[in-house]
Amino acid sequence: MSPRFNPFARISMAIVAYFVSMFAFLGVLAVMDQLERVRTEYAFLASMNVLVGLWLTAAVFAAYKLLDRGRPFRLGFAVRRKDLAFAAAAVTASMTTAIVFAFAAASREPGLGTVFRLEKLGDTAFLGAAAYGFLGWLIASMQEEVLNRGYMFANLHRLRPLGMLLAASFLFALTHIPTKGLHMYPLLIHFIGGLCYGYVYLKSGSLWISSAVHAAHNWALDLWFNDDYGVSLVSFAVPLTDGTKLLQQALLVLLILVLTYGFYGRNGIWTPADNLNALWTADRHRPHPHRGGIRQGSAASADTAL
């Protein structure tokens, strides 16, 4: 069955709908005088992540079914044994990088006034709050991955893989404007993160795996960098600069990219996972209305250009 509209129109509608949904949700919280709780209460933040994550994931599924005339679960939700091993390695890398960076910052910059609170690790209340926080990030990350990797890649696959990654990562950064505002460093950090999660999805073919990597990254930052919620194991009297956060993000992304290639790169740097290649090949053979706005090209064959 032919999709409705062309890929550029579908992407534009998805982004506009996302902005409307997020601003409406934040507006409701503001009217209910609950917005500050998102910034200060970790359990409330996790609950809102679960709520918004489930809501927007369902919305993207509906859009893909109605506009793209596709089956949402074909976007990639299978998990193999190799995927679990990679996810474990990536989660460990995220946590280790955050820990090493926190201790390095404390030792190299005494003026930060760093205080470690490792005694929390023996507190069951803290462990419960941390576990609920990870659940919240996993569901929130799922909706971001379904939209910015699954849906966007399904509409951008006619670009070569590098172009697809760059375009989707730019859109991923834009989707954080409702919560982060128009500030250069946060948007750049999310753009770099988008390249990482996009490459994980491209090679693994699983939105569960890219979501797990994404969630682990956010969770590691909560535990070792973000002292806003009282859940962090370290606090800095002087907040870390945006440049320091950007450096930590770049190092972690580089490590995850190397791990991804190590696990999935035998078929080439840019070759998509088999399930994604099959999905996108089938889409290229469907009739598309008003084709345009997206340059034609085979994602699968792009690897030979390197």
PDB file of C-alpha atoms in Angstrom:
ATOM      1  CA  MET A   1       0.000   0.000   0.000  1.00  0.00           C
ATOM      2  CA  SER A   2       1.339   3.421  -0.944  1.00  0.00           C
ATOM      3  CA  PRO A   3       2.294   5.841   1.882  1.00  0.00           C
ATOM      4  CA  ARG A   4       0.480   9.112   2.314  1.00  0.00           C
ATOM      5  CA  PHE A   5       2.505  12.203   1.347  1.00  0.00           C
ATOM      6  CA  ASN A   6       6.218  12.238   0.562  1.00  0.00           C
ATOM      7  CA  PRO A   7       8.985  11.579   3.143  1.00  0.00           C
ATOM      8  CA  PHE A   8       9.762  15.279   3.648  1.00  0.00           C
ATOM      9  CA  ALA A   9       6.112  16.030   4.419  1.00  0.00           C
ATOM     10  CA  ARG A  10       5.837  13.076   6.808  1.00  0.00           C
ATOM     11  CA  ILE A  11       8.976  14.127   8.688  1.00  0.00           C
ATOM     12  CA  SER A  12       7.755  17.725   8.889  1.00  0.00           C
ATOM     13  CA  MET A  13       4.384  16.639  10.269  1.00  0.00           C
ATOM     14  CA  ALA A  14       6.061  14.377  12.831  1.00  0.00           C
ATOM     15  CA  ILE A  15       8.308  17.179  14.097  1.00  0.00           C
ATOM     16  CA  VAL A  16       5.452  19.685  14.300  1.00  0.00           C
ATOM     17  CA  ALA A  17       3.244  17.157  16.104  1.00  0.00           C
ATOM     18  CA  TYR A  18       6.077  16.418  18.549  1.00  0.00           C
ATOM     19  CA  PHE A  19       6.573  20.122  19.330  1.00  0.00           C
ATOM     20  CA  VAL A  20       2.844  20.656  19.822  1.00  0.00           C
ATOM     21  CA  SER A  21       2.605  17.621  22.100  1.00  0.00           C
ATOM     22  CA  MET A  22       5.607  18.573  24.244  1.00  0.00           C
ATOM     23  CA  PHE A  23       4.630  22.230  24.617  1.00  0.00           C
ATOM     24  CA  ALA A  24       1.059  21.183  25.448  1.00  0.00           C
ATOM     25  CA  PHE A  25       2.323  18.729  28.081  1.00  0.00           C
ATOM     26  CA  LEU A  26       4.668  21.313  29.619  1.00  0.00           C
ATOM     27  CA  GLY A  27       1.846  23.854  29.533  1.00  0.00           C
ATOM     28  CA  VAL A  28      -0.455  21.521  31.451  1.00  0.00           C
ATOM     29  CA  LEU A  29       2.260  20.984  34.071  1.00  0.00           C
ATOM     30  CA  ALA A  30       2.760  24.759  34.347  1.00  0.00           C
ATOM     31  CA  VAL A  31      -0.976  25.403  34.776  1.00  0.00           C
ATOM     32  CA  MET A  32      -1.107  22.701  37.460  1.00  0.00           C
ATOM     33  CA  ASP A  33       1.944  24.270  39.131  1.00  0.00           C
ATOM     34  CA  GLN A  34       3.879  21.012  38.766  1.00  0.00           C
ATOM     35  CA  LEU A  35       6.654  22.102  36.413  1.00  0.00           C
ATOM     36  CA  GLU A  36       9.153  22.761  39.189  1.00  0.00           C
ATOM     37  CA  ARG A  37       8.704  19.203  40.469  1.00  0.00           C
ATOM     38  CA  VAL A  38      10.104  17.907  37.164  1.00  0.00           C
ATOM     39  CA  ARG A  39      13.297  19.835  37.887  1.00  0.00           C
ATOM     40  CA  THR A  40      13.649  18.917  41.555  1.00  0.00           C
ATOM     41  CA  GLU A  41      11.935  15.561  42.320  1.00  0.00           C
ATOM     42  CA  TYR A  42      13.569  12.515  40.778  1.00  0.00           C
ATOM     43  CA  ALA A  43      10.605  10.163  41.266  1.00  0.00           C
ATOM     44  CA  PHE A  44       8.265  12.709  39.670  1.00  0.00           C
ATOM     45  CA  LEU A  45      10.662  13.134  36.742  1.00  0.00           C
ATOM     46  CA  ALA A  46      10.753   9.355  36.276  1.00  0.00           C
ATOM     47  CA  SER A  47       6.947   9.186  36.385  1.00  0.00           C
ATOM     48  CA  MET A  48       6.654  11.917  33.756  1.00  0.00           C
ATOM     49  CA  ASN A  49       9.231  10.090  31.614  1.00  0.00           C
ATOM     50  CA  VAL A  50       7.092   6.950  31.774  1.00  0.00           C
ATOM     51  CA  LEU A  51       3.892   8.841  30.957  1.00  0.00           C
ATOM     52  CA  VAL A  52       5.311  10.873  28.069  1.00  0.00           C
ATOM     53  CA  GLY A  53       7.346   7.932  26.794  1.00  0.00           C
ATOM     54  CA  LEU A  54       4.342   5.627  26.496  1.00  0.00           C
ATOM     55  CA  TRP A  55       2.131   8.343  25.035  1.00  0.00           C
ATOM     56  CA  LEU A  56       4.560   9.490  22.342  1.00  0.00           C
ATOM     57  CA  THR A  57       5.688   5.974  21.444  1.00  0.00           C
ATOM     58  CA  ALA A  58       2.049   5.091  20.752  1.00  0.00           C
ATOM     59  CA  ALA A  59       1.675   8.302  18.739  1.00  0.00           C
ATOM     60  CA  VAL A  60       4.689   7.493  16.529  1.00  0.00           C
ATOM     61  CA  PHE A  61       3.402   3.948  16.007  1.00  0.00           C
ATOM     62  CA  ALA A  62       0.073   5.392  14.878  1.00  0.00           C
ATOM     63  CA  ALA A  63       1.780   7.865  12.533  1.00  0.00           C
ATOM     64  CA  TYR A  64       3.902   5.146  10.957  1.00  0.00           C
ATOM     65  CA  LYS A  65       0.853   2.963  10.438  1.00  0.00           C
ATOM     66  CA  LEU A  66      -1.453   5.684   9.117  1.00  0.00           C
ATOM     67  CA  LEU A  67       0.917   7.935   7.163  1.00  0.00           C
ATOM     68  CA  ASP A  68       3.658   5.541   6.107  1.00  0.00           C
ATOM     69  CA  ARG A  69       1.285   2.565   5.815  1.00  0.00           C
ATOM     70  CA  GLY A  70       3.897   0.451   7.577  1.00  0.00           C
ATOM     71  CA  ARG A  71       3.964  -2.041  10.423  1.00  0.00           C
ATOM     72  CA  PRO A  72       5.556  -0.347  13.462  1.00  0.00           C
ATOM     73  CA  PHE A  73       7.190  -3.473  14.873  1.00  0.00           C
ATOM     74  CA  ARG A  74       9.112  -3.940  11.627  1.00  0.00           C
ATOM     75  CA  LEU A  75      11.151  -0.862  12.622  1.00  0.00           C
ATOM     76  CA  GLY A  76      13.268  -3.247  14.683  1.00  0.00           C
ATOM     77  CA  PHE A  77      12.553  -4.634  18.144  1.00  0.00           C
ATOM     78  CA  ALA A  78      14.240  -8.030  18.040  1.00  0.00           C
ATOM     79  CA  VAL A  79      17.022  -8.714  20.557  1.00  0.00           C
ATOM     80  CA  ARG A  80      19.636 -11.397  19.956  1.00  0.00           C
ATOM     81  CA  ARG A  81      22.259 -12.785  22.313  1.00  0.00           C
ATOM     82  CA  LYS A  82      24.907 -10.635  20.632  1.00  0.00           C
ATOM     83  CA  ASP A  83      22.715  -7.576  21.172  1.00  0.00           C
ATOM     84  CA  LEU A  84      22.491  -8.305  24.898  1.00  0.00           C
ATOM     85  CA  ALA A  85      26.263  -8.660  25.117  1.00  0.00           C
ATOM     86  CA  PHE A  86      26.721  -5.366  23.293  1.00  0.00           C
ATOM     87  CA  ALA A  87      24.144  -3.612  25.498  1.00  0.00           C
ATOM     88  CA  ALA A  88      25.944  -4.842  28.624  1.00  0.00           C
ATOM     89  CA  ALA A  89      29.268  -3.575  27.271  1.00  0.00           C
ATOM     90  CA  ALA A  90      27.766  -0.208  26.284  1.00  0.00           C
ATOM     91  CA  VAL A  91      26.026   0.290  29.643  1.00  0.00           C
ATOM     92  CA  THR A  92      29.282  -0.549  31.417  1.00  0.00           C
ATOM     93  CA  ALA A  93      31.136   1.912  29.183  1.00  0.00           C
ATOM     94  CA  SER A  94      28.649   4.689  29.979  1.00  0.00           C
ATOM     95  CA  MET A  95      28.874   4.147  33.707  1.00  0.00           C
ATOM     96  CA  THR A  96      32.664   3.718  33.721  1.00  0.00           C
ATOM     97  CA  THR A  97      33.210   6.837  31.619  1.00  0.00           C
ATOM     98  CA  ALA A  98      30.986   8.895  33.932  1.00  0.00           C
ATOM     99  CA  ILE A  99      32.761   7.607  37.060  1.00  0.00           C
ATOM    100  CA  VAL A 100      36.259   8.163  35.660  1.00  0.00           C
ATOM    101  CA  PHE A 101      35.316  11.621  34.423  1.00  0.00           C
ATOM    102  CA  ALA A 102      33.817  12.610  37.803  1.00  0.00           C
ATOM    103  CA  PHE A 103      36.924  11.515  39.723  1.00  0.00           C
ATOM    104  CA  ALA A 104      39.219  13.118  37.144  1.00  0.00           C
ATOM    105  CA  ALA A 105      37.343  16.415  37.366  1.00  0.00           C
ATOM    106  CA  ALA A 106      37.551  16.316  41.175  1.00  0.00           C
ATOM    107  CA  SER A 107      41.307  15.669  41.195  1.00  0.00           C
ATOM    108  CA  ARG A 108      42.242  18.104  38.420  1.00  0.00           C
ATOM    109  CA  GLU A 109      39.990  20.953  39.533  1.00  0.00           C
ATOM    110  CA  PRO A 110      39.908  21.242  43.349  1.00  0.00           C
ATOM    111  CA  GLY A 111      37.982  24.496  43.015  1.00  0.00           C
ATOM    112  CA  LEU A 112      34.874  22.570  41.996  1.00  0.00           C
ATOM    113  CA  GLY A 113      34.266  21.665  45.636  1.00  0.00           C
ATOM    114  CA  THR A 114      33.548  18.032  44.834  1.00  0.00           C
ATOM    115  CA  VAL A 115      31.840  15.879  47.466  1.00  0.00           C
ATOM    116  CA  PHE A 116      31.370  12.132  46.916  1.00  0.00           C
ATOM    117  CA  ARG A 117      28.442  10.398  48.578  1.00  0.00           C
ATOM    118  CA  LEU A 118      29.211   6.756  47.966  1.00  0.00           C
ATOM    119  CA  GLU A 119      27.545   5.753  51.231  1.00  0.00           C
ATOM    120  CA  LYS A 120      24.244   6.034  49.342  1.00  0.00           C
ATOM    121  CA  LEU A 121      25.066   2.751  47.619  1.00  0.00           C
ATOM    122  CA  GLY A 122      24.110   0.976  50.860  1.00  0.00           C
ATOM    123  CA  ASP A 123      20.756   2.785  51.139  1.00  0.00           C
ATOM    124  CA  THR A 124      17.826   0.729  49.839  1.00  0.00           C
ATOM    125  CA  ALA A 125      15.718   3.885  49.342  1.00  0.00           C
ATOM    126  CA  PHE A 126      18.420   5.317  47.075  1.00  0.00           C
ATOM    127  CA  LEU A 127      18.726   2.061  45.138  1.00  0.00           C
ATOM    128  CA  GLY A 128      14.965   1.968  44.624  1.00  0.00           C
ATOM    129  CA  ALA A 129      14.885   5.582  43.434  1.00  0.00           C
ATOM    130  CA  ALA A 130      17.816   4.952  41.093  1.00  0.00           C
ATOM    131  CA  ALA A 131      16.154   1.836  39.640  1.00  0.00           C
ATOM    132  CA  TYR A 132      12.892   3.719  39.045  1.00  0.00           C
ATOM    133  CA  GLY A 133      14.891   6.500  37.419  1.00  0.00           C
ATOM    134  CA  PHE A 134      16.444   4.025  34.997  1.00  0.00           C
ATOM    135  CA  LEU A 135      13.012   2.624  34.136  1.00  0.00           C
ATOM    136  CA  GLY A 136      11.803   6.147  33.433  1.00  0.00           C
ATOM    137  CA  TRP A 137      14.772   6.855  31.184  1.00  0.00           C
ATOM    138  CA  LEU A 138      14.360   3.547  29.353  1.00  0.00           C
ATOM    139  CA  ILE A 139      10.751   4.341  28.421  1.00  0.00           C
ATOM    140  CA  ALA A 140      11.538   7.979  27.633  1.00  0.00           C
ATOM    141  CA  SER A 141      14.501   6.906  25.518  1.00  0.00           C
ATOM    142  CA  MET A 142      12.297   4.410  23.692  1.00  0.00           C
ATOM    143  CA  GLN A 143       9.958   7.137  22.456  1.00  0.00           C
ATOM    144  CA  GLU A 144      12.934   9.235  21.326  1.00  0.00           C
ATOM    145  CA  GLU A 145      14.482   6.257  19.555  1.00  0.00           C
ATOM    146  CA  VAL A 146      11.212   5.233  17.899  1.00  0.00           C
ATOM    147  CA  LEU A 147      10.766   8.770  16.571  1.00  0.00           C
ATOM    148  CA  ASN A 148      14.314   9.917  15.850  1.00  0.00           C
ATOM    149  CA  ARG A 149      15.834   6.632  14.758  1.00  0.00           C
ATOM    150  CA  GLY A 150      13.016   4.274  13.734  1.00  0.00           C
ATOM    151  CA  TYR A 151      10.630   6.737  12.096  1.00  0.00           C
ATOM    152  CA  MET A 152      13.213   9.200  10.787  1.00  0.00           C
ATOM    153  CA  PHE A 153      15.464   6.520   9.325  1.00  0.00           C
ATOM    154  CA  ALA A 154      12.430   4.923   7.655  1.00  0.00           C
ATOM    155  CA  ASN A 155      11.897   8.225   5.846  1.00  0.00           C
ATOM    156  CA  LEU A 156      15.542   9.199   5.322  1.00  0.00           C
ATOM    157  CA  HIS A 157      16.971   5.875   4.136  1.00  0.00           C
ATOM    158  CA  ARG A 158      17.203   7.127   0.546  1.00  0.00           C
ATOM    159  CA  LEU A 159      20.119   9.228   1.714  1.00  0.00           C
ATOM    160  CA  ARG A 160      23.460   7.511   2.111  1.00  0.00           C
ATOM    161  CA  PRO A 161      23.973   6.279   5.698  1.00  0.00           C
ATOM    162  CA  LEU A 162      26.191   9.185   6.756  1.00  0.00           C
ATOM    163  CA  GLY A 163      23.694  11.698   5.404  1.00  0.00           C
ATOM    164  CA  MET A 164      20.877   9.845   7.120  1.00  0.00           C
ATOM    165  CA  LEU A 165      22.747   9.893  10.444  1.00  0.00           C
ATOM    166  CA  LEU A 166      23.531  13.607  10.173  1.00  0.00           C
ATOM    167  CA  ALA A 167      19.980  14.562   9.207  1.00  0.00           C
ATOM    168  CA  ALA A 168      18.350  12.422  11.899  1.00  0.00           C
ATOM    169  CA  SER A 169      20.795  13.694  14.550  1.00  0.00           C
ATOM    170  CA  PHE A 170      20.013  17.289  13.609  1.00  0.00           C
ATOM    171  CA  LEU A 171      16.301  16.562  13.986  1.00  0.00           C
ATOM    172  CA  PHE A 172      17.011  14.780  17.289  1.00  0.00           C
ATOM    173  CA  ALA A 173      18.703  17.917  18.587  1.00  0.00           C
ATOM    174  CA  LEU A 174      15.742  20.033  17.464  1.00  0.00           C
ATOM    175  CA  THR A 175      13.291  17.852  19.400  1.00  0.00           C
ATOM    176  CA  HIS A 176      15.036  18.910  22.627  1.00  0.00           C
ATOM    177  CA  ILE A 177      14.227  22.596  22.146  1.00  0.00           C
ATOM    178  CA  PRO A 178      10.980  22.355  24.209  1.00  0.00           C
ATOM    179  CA  THR A 179      12.926  21.149  27.261  1.00  0.00           C
ATOM    180  CA  LYS A 180      16.434  22.585  26.675  1.00  0.00           C
ATOM    181  CA  GLY A 181      15.694  25.809  24.803  1.00  0.00           C
ATOM    182  CA  LEU A 182      17.765  27.289  21.999  1.00  0.00           C
ATOM    183  CA  HIS A 183      21.176  26.965  23.641  1.00  0.00           C
ATOM    184  CA  MET A 184      24.190  25.936  21.592  1.00  0.00           C
ATOM    185  CA  TYR A 185      25.958  23.517  23.940  1.00  0.00           C
ATOM    186  CA  PRO A 186      22.925  21.396  24.946  1.00  0.00           C
ATOM    187  CA  LEU A 187      21.823  21.135  21.309  1.00  0.00           C
ATOM    188  CA  LEU A 188      25.346  20.209  20.215  1.00  0.00           C
ATOM    189  CA  ILE A 189      25.551  17.580  22.960  1.00  0.00           C
ATOM    190  CA  HIS A 190      22.286  16.048  21.751  1.00  0.00           C
ATOM    191  CA  PHE A 191      23.436  16.174  18.131  1.00  0.00           C
ATOM    192  CA  ILE A 192      26.564  14.200  19.035  1.00  0.00           C
ATOM    193  CA  GLY A 193      24.472  11.788  21.088  1.00  0.00           C
ATOM    194  CA  GLY A 194      22.155  11.360  18.112  1.00  0.00           C
ATOM    195  CA  LEU A 195      25.076  10.260  15.949  1.00  0.00           C
ATOM    196  CA  CYS A 196      25.953   7.628  18.542  1.00  0.00           C
ATOM    197  CA  TYR A 197      22.441   6.224  19.058  1.00  0.00           C
ATOM    198  CA  GLY A 198      21.781   6.365  15.327  1.00  0.00           C
ATOM    199  CA  TYR A 199      24.870   4.312  14.548  1.00  0.00           C
ATOM    200  CA  VAL A 200      23.917   1.771  17.215  1.00  0.00           C
ATOM    201  CA  TYR A 201      20.487   1.429  15.587  1.00  0.00           C
ATOM    202  CA  LEU A 202      21.916   1.294  12.068  1.00  0.00           C
ATOM    203  CA  LYS A 203      24.234  -1.597  12.929  1.00  0.00           C
ATOM    204  CA  SER A 204      22.165  -3.522  15.496  1.00  0.00           C
ATOM    205  CA  GLY A 205      18.779  -3.018  13.835  1.00  0.00           C
ATOM    206  CA  SER A 206      17.150  -2.913  17.282  1.00  0.00           C
ATOM    207  CA  LEU A 207      15.382   0.044  18.874  1.00  0.00           C
ATOM    208  CA  TRP A 208      15.535  -1.776  22.208  1.00  0.00           C
ATOM    209  CA  ILE A 209      19.333  -1.747  22.066  1.00  0.00           C
ATOM    210  CA  SER A 210      19.673   1.897  21.041  1.00  0.00           C
ATOM    211  CA  SER A 211      17.138   2.759  23.783  1.00  0.00           C
ATOM    212  CA  ALA A 212      19.143   0.854  26.393  1.00  0.00           C
ATOM    213  CA  VAL A 213      22.352   2.663  25.395  1.00  0.00           C
ATOM    214  CA  HIS A 214      20.516   5.995  25.414  1.00  0.00           C
ATOM    215  CA  ALA A 215      18.893   5.351  28.806  1.00  0.00           C
ATOM    216  CA  ALA A 216      22.163   4.188  30.378  1.00  0.00           C
ATOM    217  CA  HIS A 217      23.859   7.393  29.263  1.00  0.00           C
ATOM    218  CA  ASN A 218      21.153   9.592  30.817  1.00  0.00           C
ATOM    219  CA  TRP A 219      21.119   7.500  33.986  1.00  0.00           C
ATOM    220  CA  ALA A 220      24.901   7.665  34.374  1.00  0.00           C
ATOM    221  CA  LEU A 221      24.716  11.456  34.150  1.00  0.00           C
ATOM    222  CA  ASP A 222      22.069  11.496  36.893  1.00  0.00           C
ATOM    223  CA  LEU A 223      24.213   9.373  39.191  1.00  0.00           C
ATOM    224  CA  TRP A 224      27.530  11.124  38.610  1.00  0.00           C
ATOM    225  CA  PHE A 225      26.926  14.637  37.249  1.00  0.00           C
ATOM    226  CA  ASN A 226      23.404  16.002  37.797  1.00  0.00           C
ATOM    227  CA  ASP A 227      22.949  17.017  41.423  1.00  0.00           C
ATOM    228  CA  ASP A 228      19.578  18.675  40.814  1.00  0.00           C
ATOM    229  CA  TYR A 229      17.524  15.799  42.237  1.00  0.00           C
ATOM    230  CA  GLY A 230      19.592  14.701  45.226  1.00  0.00           C
ATOM    231  CA  VAL A 231      20.112  11.275  43.652  1.00  0.00           C
ATOM    232  CA  SER A 232      23.654  11.913  42.468  1.00  0.00           C
ATOM    233  CA  LEU A 233      26.591  10.138  44.090  1.00  0.00           C
ATOM    234  CA  VAL A 234      28.712  13.250  43.623  1.00  0.00           C
ATOM    235  CA  SER A 235      28.022  16.950  43.930  1.00  0.00           C
ATOM    236  CA  PHE A 236      29.994  19.931  42.677  1.00  0.00           C
ATOM    237  CA  ALA A 237      29.844  23.220  44.574  1.00  0.00           C
ATOM    238  CA  VAL A 238      30.738  24.876  41.267  1.00  0.00           C
ATOM    239  CA  PRO A 239      28.687  23.369  38.398  1.00  0.00           C
ATOM    240  CA  LEU A 240      30.596  21.743  35.549  1.00  0.00           C
ATOM    241  CA  THR A 241      30.924  23.944  32.498  1.00  0.00           C
ATOM    242  CA  ASP A 242      29.145  23.186  29.232  1.00  0.00           C
ATOM    243  CA  GLY A 243      32.546  22.603  27.648  1.00  0.00           C
ATOM    244  CA  THR A 244      33.382  19.924  30.227  1.00  0.00           C
ATOM    245  CA  LYS A 245      30.051  18.199  29.650  1.00  0.00           C
ATOM    246  CA  LEU A 246      30.601  18.339  25.896  1.00  0.00           C
ATOM    247  CA  LEU A 247      34.033  16.741  26.286  1.00  0.00           C
ATOM    248  CA  GLN A 248      32.587  13.918  28.393  1.00  0.00           C
ATOM    249  CA  GLN A 249      29.871  13.374  25.779  1.00  0.00           C
ATOM    250  CA  ALA A 250      32.388  13.271  22.924  1.00  0.00           C
ATOM    251  CA  LEU A 251      34.611  10.737  24.707  1.00  0.00           C
ATOM    252  CA  LEU A 252      31.682   8.482  25.555  1.00  0.00           C
ATOM    253  CA  VAL A 253      30.300   8.649  22.019  1.00  0.00           C
ATOM    254  CA  LEU A 254      33.687   7.735  20.591  1.00  0.00           C
ATOM    255  CA  LEU A 255      33.885   4.731  22.922  1.00  0.00           C
ATOM    256  CA  ILE A 256      30.344   3.572  22.027  1.00  0.00           C
ATOM    257  CA  LEU A 257      31.070   3.941  18.307  1.00  0.00           C
ATOM    258  CA  VAL A 258      34.178   1.780  18.655  1.00  0.00           C
ATOM    259  CA  LEU A 259      32.210  -0.831  20.626  1.00  0.00           C
ATOM    260  CA  THR A 260      29.429  -0.811  18.017  1.00  0.00           C
ATOM    261  CA  TYR A 261      31.866  -1.389  15.189  1.00  0.00           C
ATOM    262  CA  GLY A 262      33.602  -4.106  17.179  1.00  0.00           C
ATOM    263  CA  PHE A 263      30.338  -6.008  17.660  1.00  0.00           C
ATOM    264  CA  TYR A 264      28.615  -5.330  14.337  1.00  0.00           C
ATOM    265  CA  GLY A 265      31.185  -3.996  11.893  1.00  0.00           C
ATOM    266  CA  ARG A 266      32.263  -7.175  10.095  1.00  0.00           C
ATOM    267  CA  ASN A 267      29.939  -6.445   7.185  1.00  0.00           C
ATOM    268  CA  GLY A 268      31.355  -2.934   6.784  1.00  0.00           C
ATOM    269  CA  ILE A 269      31.275   0.405   8.528  1.00  0.00           C
ATOM    270  CA  TRP A 270      28.044   1.699   7.017  1.00  0.00           C
ATOM    271  CA  THR A 271      26.134  -1.414   5.989  1.00  0.00           C
ATOM    272  CA  PRO A 272      22.768  -1.488   7.826  1.00  0.00           C
ATOM    273  CA  ALA A 273      21.552  -4.435   9.864  1.00  0.00           C
ATOM    274  CA  ASP A 274      19.857  -7.093   7.746  1.00  0.00           C
ATOM    275  CA  ASN A 275      16.349  -6.354   9.045  1.00  0.00           C
ATOM    276  CA  LEU A 276      16.680  -2.633   8.297  1.00  0.00           C
ATOM    277  CA  ASN A 277      18.144  -3.291   4.880  1.00  0.00           C
ATOM    278  CA  ALA A 278      15.178  -5.559   4.079  1.00  0.00           C
ATOM    279  CA  LEU A 279      12.671  -3.000   5.389  1.00  0.00           C
ATOM    280  CA  TRP A 280      14.163  -0.095   3.449  1.00  0.00           C
ATOM    281  CA  THR A 281      14.621  -2.146   0.260  1.00  0.00           C
ATOM    282  CA  ALA A 282      10.942  -3.106   0.355  1.00  0.00           C
ATOM    283  CA  ASP A 283      10.012   0.539   0.880  1.00  0.00           C
ATOM    284  CA  ARG A 284      12.024   1.636  -2.153  1.00  0.00           C
ATOM    285  CA  HIS A 285       9.964  -0.726  -4.296  1.00  0.00           C
ATOM    286  CA  ARG A 286       6.632   0.668  -3.104  1.00  0.00           C
ATOM    287  CA  PRO A 287       4.915   3.419  -5.124  1.00  0.00           C
ATOM    288  CA  HIS A 288       5.402   6.755  -3.376  1.00  0.00           C
ATOM    289  CA  PRO A 289       3.168   9.780  -3.973  1.00  0.00           C
ATOM    290  CA  HIS A 290       4.862  13.043  -4.917  1.00  0.00           C
ATOM    291  CA  ARG A 291       8.318  11.544  -4.575  1.00  0.00           C
ATOM    292  CA  GLY A 292      10.819  14.256  -3.899  1.00  0.00           C
ATOM    293  CA  GLY A 293      12.702  16.160  -1.266  1.00  0.00           C
ATOM    294  CA  ILE A 294      14.830  13.095  -0.446  1.00  0.00           C
ATOM    295  CA  ARG A 295      17.649  12.130  -2.786  1.00  0.00           C
ATOM    296  CA  GLN A 296      17.540   8.591  -4.052  1.00  0.00           C
ATOM    297  CA  GLY A 297      20.308   6.136  -3.209  1.00  0.00           C
ATOM    298  CA  SER A 298      20.870   2.756  -1.680  1.00  0.00           C
ATOM    299  CA  ALA A 299      21.883   2.712   1.972  1.00  0.00           C
ATOM    300  CA  ALA A 300      23.067  -0.853   1.618  1.00  0.00           C
ATOM    301  CA  SER A 301      25.425  -0.154  -1.259  1.00  0.00           C
ATOM    302  CA  ALA A 302      26.982   2.960   0.293  1.00  0.00           C
ATOM    303  CA  ASP A 303      29.556   0.892   2.165  1.00  0.00           C
ATOM    304  CA  THR A 304      31.398   0.202  -1.087  1.00  0.00           C
ATOM    305  CA  ALA A 305      32.186   3.894  -1.441  1.00  0.00           C
ATOM    306  CA  LEU A 306      34.520   3.820   1.555  1.00  0.00           C
TER     307      LEU A 306
END
